CSV table of C-alpha atoms and ligand atoms in Angstrom, one decimal:
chain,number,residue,atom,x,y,z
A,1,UNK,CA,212.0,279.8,14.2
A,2,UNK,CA,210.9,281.0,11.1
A,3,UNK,CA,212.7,282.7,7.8
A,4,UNK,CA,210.7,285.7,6.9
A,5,UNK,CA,212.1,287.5,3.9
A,6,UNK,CA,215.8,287.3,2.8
A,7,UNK,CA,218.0,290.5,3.4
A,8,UNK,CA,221.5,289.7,2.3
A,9,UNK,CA,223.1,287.5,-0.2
A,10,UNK,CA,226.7,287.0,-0.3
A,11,UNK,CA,229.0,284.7,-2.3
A,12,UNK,CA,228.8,281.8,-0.1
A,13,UNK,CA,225.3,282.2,2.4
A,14,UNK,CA,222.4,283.7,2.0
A,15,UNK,CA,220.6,285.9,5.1
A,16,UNK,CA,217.2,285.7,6.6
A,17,UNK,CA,215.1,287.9,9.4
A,18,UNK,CA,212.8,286.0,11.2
A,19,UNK,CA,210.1,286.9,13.2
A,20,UNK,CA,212.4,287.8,16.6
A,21,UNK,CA,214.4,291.1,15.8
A,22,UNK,CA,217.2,289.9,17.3
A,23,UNK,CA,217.9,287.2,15.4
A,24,UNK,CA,218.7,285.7,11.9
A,25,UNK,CA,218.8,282.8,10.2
A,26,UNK,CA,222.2,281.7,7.4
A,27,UNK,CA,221.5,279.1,4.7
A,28,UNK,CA,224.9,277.8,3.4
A,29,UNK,CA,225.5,277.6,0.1
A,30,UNK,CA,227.3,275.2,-2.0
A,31,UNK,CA,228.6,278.1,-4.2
A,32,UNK,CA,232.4,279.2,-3.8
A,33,UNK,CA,234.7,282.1,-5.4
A,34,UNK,CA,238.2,283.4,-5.4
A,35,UNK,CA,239.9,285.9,-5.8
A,36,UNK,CA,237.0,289.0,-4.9
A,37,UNK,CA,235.0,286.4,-7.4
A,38,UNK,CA,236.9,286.5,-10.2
A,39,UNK,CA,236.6,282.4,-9.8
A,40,UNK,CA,233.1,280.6,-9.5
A,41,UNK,CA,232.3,277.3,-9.1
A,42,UNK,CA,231.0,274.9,-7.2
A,43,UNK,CA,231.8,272.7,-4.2
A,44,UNK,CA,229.2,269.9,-3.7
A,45,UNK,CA,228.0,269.3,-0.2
A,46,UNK,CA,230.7,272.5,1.3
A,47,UNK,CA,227.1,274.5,2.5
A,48,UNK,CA,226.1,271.4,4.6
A,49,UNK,CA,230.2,270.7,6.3
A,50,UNK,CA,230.7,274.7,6.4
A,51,UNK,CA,227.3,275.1,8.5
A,52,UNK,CA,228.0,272.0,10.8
A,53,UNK,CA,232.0,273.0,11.0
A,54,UNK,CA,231.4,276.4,12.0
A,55,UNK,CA,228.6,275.7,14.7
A,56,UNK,CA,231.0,272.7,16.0
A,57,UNK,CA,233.9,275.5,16.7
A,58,UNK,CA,231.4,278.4,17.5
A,59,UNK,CA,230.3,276.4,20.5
A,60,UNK,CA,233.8,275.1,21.4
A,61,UNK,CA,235.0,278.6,21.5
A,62,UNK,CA,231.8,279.5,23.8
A,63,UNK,CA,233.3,276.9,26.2
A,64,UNK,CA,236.7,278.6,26.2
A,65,UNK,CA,234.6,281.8,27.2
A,66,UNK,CA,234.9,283.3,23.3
A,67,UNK,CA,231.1,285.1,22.5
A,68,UNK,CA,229.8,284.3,19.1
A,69,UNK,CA,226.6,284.7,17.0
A,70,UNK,CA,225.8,280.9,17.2
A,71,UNK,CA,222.2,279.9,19.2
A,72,UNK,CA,220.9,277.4,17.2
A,73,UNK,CA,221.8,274.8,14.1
A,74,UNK,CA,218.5,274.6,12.7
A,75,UNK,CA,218.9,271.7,9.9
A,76,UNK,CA,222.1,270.7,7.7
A,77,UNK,CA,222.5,274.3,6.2
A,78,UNK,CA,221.0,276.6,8.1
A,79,UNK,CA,221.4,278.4,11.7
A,80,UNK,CA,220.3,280.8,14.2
A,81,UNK,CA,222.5,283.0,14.9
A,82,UNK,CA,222.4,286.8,16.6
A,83,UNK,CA,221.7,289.8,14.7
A,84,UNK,CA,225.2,292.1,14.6
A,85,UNK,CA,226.5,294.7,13.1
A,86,UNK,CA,229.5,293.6,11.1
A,87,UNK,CA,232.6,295.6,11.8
A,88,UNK,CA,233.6,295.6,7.9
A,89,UNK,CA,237.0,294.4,9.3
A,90,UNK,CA,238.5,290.6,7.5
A,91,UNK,CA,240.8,290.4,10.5
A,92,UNK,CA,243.7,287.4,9.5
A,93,UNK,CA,245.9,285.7,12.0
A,94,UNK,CA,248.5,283.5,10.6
A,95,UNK,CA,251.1,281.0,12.1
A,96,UNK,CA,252.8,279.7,9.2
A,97,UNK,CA,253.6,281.5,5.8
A,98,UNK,CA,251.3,280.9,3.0
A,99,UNK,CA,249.3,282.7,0.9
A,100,UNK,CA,249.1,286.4,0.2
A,101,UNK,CA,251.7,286.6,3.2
A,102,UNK,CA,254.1,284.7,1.0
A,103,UNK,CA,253.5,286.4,-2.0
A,104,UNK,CA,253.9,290.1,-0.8
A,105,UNK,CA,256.9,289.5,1.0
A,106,UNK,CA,258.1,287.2,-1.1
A,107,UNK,CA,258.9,284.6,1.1
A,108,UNK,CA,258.3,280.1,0.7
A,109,UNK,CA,254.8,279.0,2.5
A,110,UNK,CA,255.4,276.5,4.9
A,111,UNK,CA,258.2,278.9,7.8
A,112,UNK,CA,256.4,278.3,11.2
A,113,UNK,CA,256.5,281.9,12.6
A,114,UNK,CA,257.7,282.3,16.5
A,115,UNK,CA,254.9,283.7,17.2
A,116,UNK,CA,251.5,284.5,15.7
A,117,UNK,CA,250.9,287.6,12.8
A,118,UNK,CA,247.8,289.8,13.0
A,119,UNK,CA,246.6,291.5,9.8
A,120,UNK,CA,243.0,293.4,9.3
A,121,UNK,CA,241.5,293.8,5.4
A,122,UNK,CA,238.8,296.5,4.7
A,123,UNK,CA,236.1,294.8,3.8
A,124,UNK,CA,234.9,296.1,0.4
A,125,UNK,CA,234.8,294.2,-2.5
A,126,UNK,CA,235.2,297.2,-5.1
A,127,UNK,CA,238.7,298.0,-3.7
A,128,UNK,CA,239.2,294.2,-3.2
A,129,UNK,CA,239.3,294.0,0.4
A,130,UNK,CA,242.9,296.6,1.0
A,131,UNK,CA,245.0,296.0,3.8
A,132,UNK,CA,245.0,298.6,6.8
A,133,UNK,CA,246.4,299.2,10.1
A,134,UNK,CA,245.0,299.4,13.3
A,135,UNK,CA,245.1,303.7,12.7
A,136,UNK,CA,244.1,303.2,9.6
A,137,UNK,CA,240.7,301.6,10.5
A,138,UNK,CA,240.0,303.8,13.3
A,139,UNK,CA,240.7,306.6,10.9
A,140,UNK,CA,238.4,305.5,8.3
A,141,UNK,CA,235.9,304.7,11.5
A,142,UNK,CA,235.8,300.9,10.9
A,143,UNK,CA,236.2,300.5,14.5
A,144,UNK,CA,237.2,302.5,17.6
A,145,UNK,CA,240.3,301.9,19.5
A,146,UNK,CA,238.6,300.0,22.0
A,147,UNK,CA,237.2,298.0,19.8
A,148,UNK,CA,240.5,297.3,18.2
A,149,UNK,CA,241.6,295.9,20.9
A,150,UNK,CA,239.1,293.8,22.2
A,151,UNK,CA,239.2,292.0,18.4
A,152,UNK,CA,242.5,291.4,18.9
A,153,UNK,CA,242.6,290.1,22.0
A,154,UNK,CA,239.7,287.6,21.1
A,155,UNK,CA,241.3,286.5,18.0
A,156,UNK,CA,244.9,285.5,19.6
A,157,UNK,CA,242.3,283.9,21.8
A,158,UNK,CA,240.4,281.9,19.1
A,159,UNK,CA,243.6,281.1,17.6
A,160,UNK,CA,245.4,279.6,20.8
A,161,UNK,CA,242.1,277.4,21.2
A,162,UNK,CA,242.1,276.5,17.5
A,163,UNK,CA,245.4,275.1,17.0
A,164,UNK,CA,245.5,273.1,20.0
A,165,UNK,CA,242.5,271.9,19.0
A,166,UNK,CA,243.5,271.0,15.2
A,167,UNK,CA,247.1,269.7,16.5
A,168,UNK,CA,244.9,267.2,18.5
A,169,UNK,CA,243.3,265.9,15.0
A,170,UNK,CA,246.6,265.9,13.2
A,171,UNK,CA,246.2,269.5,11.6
A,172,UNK,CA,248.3,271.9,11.5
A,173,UNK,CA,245.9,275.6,11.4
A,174,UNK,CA,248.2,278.1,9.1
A,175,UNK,CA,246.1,281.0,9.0
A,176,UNK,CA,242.5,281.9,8.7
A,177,UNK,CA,239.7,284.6,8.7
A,178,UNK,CA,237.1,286.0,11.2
A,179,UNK,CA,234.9,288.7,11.3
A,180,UNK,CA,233.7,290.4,14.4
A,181,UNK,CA,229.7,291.9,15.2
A,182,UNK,CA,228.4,294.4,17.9
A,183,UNK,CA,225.4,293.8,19.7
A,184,UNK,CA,223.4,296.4,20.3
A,185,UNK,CA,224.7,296.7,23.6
A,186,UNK,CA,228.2,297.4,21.8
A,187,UNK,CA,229.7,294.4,23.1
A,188,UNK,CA,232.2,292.4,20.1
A,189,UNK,CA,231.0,289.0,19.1
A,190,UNK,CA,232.5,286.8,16.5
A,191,UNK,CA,230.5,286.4,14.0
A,192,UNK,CA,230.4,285.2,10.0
A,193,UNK,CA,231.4,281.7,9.7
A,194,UNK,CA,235.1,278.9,11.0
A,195,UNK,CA,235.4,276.7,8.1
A,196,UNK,CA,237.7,275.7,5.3
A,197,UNK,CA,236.7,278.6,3.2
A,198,UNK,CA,238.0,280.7,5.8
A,199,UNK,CA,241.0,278.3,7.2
A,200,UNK,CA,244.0,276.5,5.9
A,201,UNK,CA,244.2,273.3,7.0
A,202,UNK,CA,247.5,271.2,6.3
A,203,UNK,CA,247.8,267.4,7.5
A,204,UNK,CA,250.6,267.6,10.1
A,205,UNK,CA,252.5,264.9,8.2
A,206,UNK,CA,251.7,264.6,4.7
A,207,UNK,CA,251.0,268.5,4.5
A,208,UNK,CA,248.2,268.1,2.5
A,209,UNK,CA,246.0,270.7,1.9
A,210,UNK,CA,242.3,270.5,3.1
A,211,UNK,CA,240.6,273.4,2.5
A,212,UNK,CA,239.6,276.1,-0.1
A,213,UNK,CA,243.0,276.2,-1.2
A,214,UNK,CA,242.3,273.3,-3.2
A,215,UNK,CA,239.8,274.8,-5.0
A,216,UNK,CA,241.5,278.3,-4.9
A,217,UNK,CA,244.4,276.7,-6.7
A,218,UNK,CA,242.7,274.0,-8.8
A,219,UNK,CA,244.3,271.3,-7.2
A,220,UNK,CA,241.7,268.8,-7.3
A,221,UNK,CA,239.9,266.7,-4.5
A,222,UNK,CA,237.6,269.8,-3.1
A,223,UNK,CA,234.9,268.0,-2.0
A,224,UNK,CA,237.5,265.3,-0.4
A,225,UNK,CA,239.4,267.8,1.4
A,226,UNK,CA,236.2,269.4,2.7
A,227,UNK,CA,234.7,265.8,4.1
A,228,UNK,CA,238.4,264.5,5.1
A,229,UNK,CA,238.4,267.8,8.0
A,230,UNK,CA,234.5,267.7,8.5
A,231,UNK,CA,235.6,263.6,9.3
A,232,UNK,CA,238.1,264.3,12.2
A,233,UNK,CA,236.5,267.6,13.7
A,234,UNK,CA,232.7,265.6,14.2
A,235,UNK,CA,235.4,262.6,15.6
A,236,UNK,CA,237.3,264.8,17.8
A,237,UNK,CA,234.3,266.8,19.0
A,238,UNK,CA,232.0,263.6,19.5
A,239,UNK,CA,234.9,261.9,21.7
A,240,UNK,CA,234.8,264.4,24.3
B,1,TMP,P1,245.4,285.1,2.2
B,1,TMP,O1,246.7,284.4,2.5
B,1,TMP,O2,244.9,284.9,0.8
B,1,TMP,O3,245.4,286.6,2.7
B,1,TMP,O4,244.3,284.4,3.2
B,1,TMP,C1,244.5,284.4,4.6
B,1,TMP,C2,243.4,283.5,5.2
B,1,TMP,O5,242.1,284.2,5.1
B,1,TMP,C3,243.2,282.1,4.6
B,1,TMP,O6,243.0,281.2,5.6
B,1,TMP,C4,241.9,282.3,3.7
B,1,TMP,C5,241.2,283.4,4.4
B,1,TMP,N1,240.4,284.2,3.4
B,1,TMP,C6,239.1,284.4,3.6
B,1,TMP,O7,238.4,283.8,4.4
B,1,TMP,N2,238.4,285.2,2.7
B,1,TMP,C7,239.1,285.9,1.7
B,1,TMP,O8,238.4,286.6,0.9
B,1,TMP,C8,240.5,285.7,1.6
B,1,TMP,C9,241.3,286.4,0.5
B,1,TMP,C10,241.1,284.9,2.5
């Protein structure tokens, strides 16, 4: 498999066709923003972990019966994966405060909800990604209804698999990001990327933070956080 020409560049991968239709190819980039890019920088070797971490859970969640975009890892940044149509839908589920979840509703980060919070962004960059409802989206025809609810359903699904899975490596998964394709048959795959741009990771005990938010917040030890998670998923996932 073969790039051709590149068709998309976004803040942190960049998007190839290759010479099957229904397929592309995502190099990983090393590149990393915040806040709708106000922040740039760079996080040294994060294209390479984000590629590997993402494939690693893509194809855990296949086993659990999830559909994703993943086919094939291809070298240490780039991947196979199916062409979609991105629903322009950030859908965000969150078990523990944190984040812009704290800060609108003014609450401390760190309360363990009883049960797991849903929220879906618009995805556009010029109004800085909005929140919206479910009504919202299907009146601005982000989605239909059915589609709606099958995201729903397989992100509650993605999460249950993901925090039993980061419990088991002494993490504790406090919120994080996905984004959802149709196939040309209309059926919902999950698509983008699982990584910690897109996750916060806390140690279970120390509550460190190992992900973006180190970077996000300028807390120093990026590329440490980013190797430290990459370190126990490839453990966890080689031991089964
Ligand atoms: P938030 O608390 O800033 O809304 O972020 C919630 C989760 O979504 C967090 O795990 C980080 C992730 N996220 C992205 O993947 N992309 C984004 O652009 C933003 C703002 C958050």
């Amino acid at each position: 498999m073969k790039k051709l020409e590149q068709i998309y560049e976004g803040k942190a991968k960049k998007v190839f066709s290759t010479d099957d239709p229904r397929l592309l190819i995502v190099e990983y980039k090393d590149d990393a923003t915040a806040f709708n890019g106000l922040k740039k920088g760079t996080i040294s070797g994060k294209g390479a972990i984000n590629n590997q971490m993402s494939n690693r859970m893509m194809q855990l969640l296949e086993e659990q019966g999830i559909p994703t975009h993943f086919v094939e890892e291809l070298s240490e940044r780039e991947t196979v994966v199916k062409r979609v149509s991105i629903v322009p839908l950030e859908v965000i589920i969150r078990n523990i405060s944190a984040g812009s979840f704290a800060k609108r509703y003014g609450v401390e980060e760190g309360i363990v909800f009883d049960e797991p919070t849903i929220e879906f962004s618009y995805k556009n960059d010029e109004l800085g990604d909005p929140l919206i409802n479910d009504r919202h989206a299907i009146a601005m025809k982000l989605a239909t209804r059915e589609e709606i609810d099958r995201i729903t359903e397989l992100a509650f699904e993605v999460n249950s698999f993901m925090r039993g899975f980061f419990s088991g490596i002494g993490v504790d998964l406090v919120d994080f990001k996905l984004e959802f394709g149709r196939l040309p048959d209309g059926s919902i795959i999950l698509a983008d990327e699982v990584s910690p741009d897109t996750c916060r990771f806390w140690d279970s005990v120390t509550h460190e933070k190992l992900d973006k938010d180190r970077f996000r917040r300028d807390l120093g030890g990026v590329e440490d956080a980013y190797r430290e998670i990459m370190r126990r998923v490839s453990g966890k996932a080689g031991n089964r």
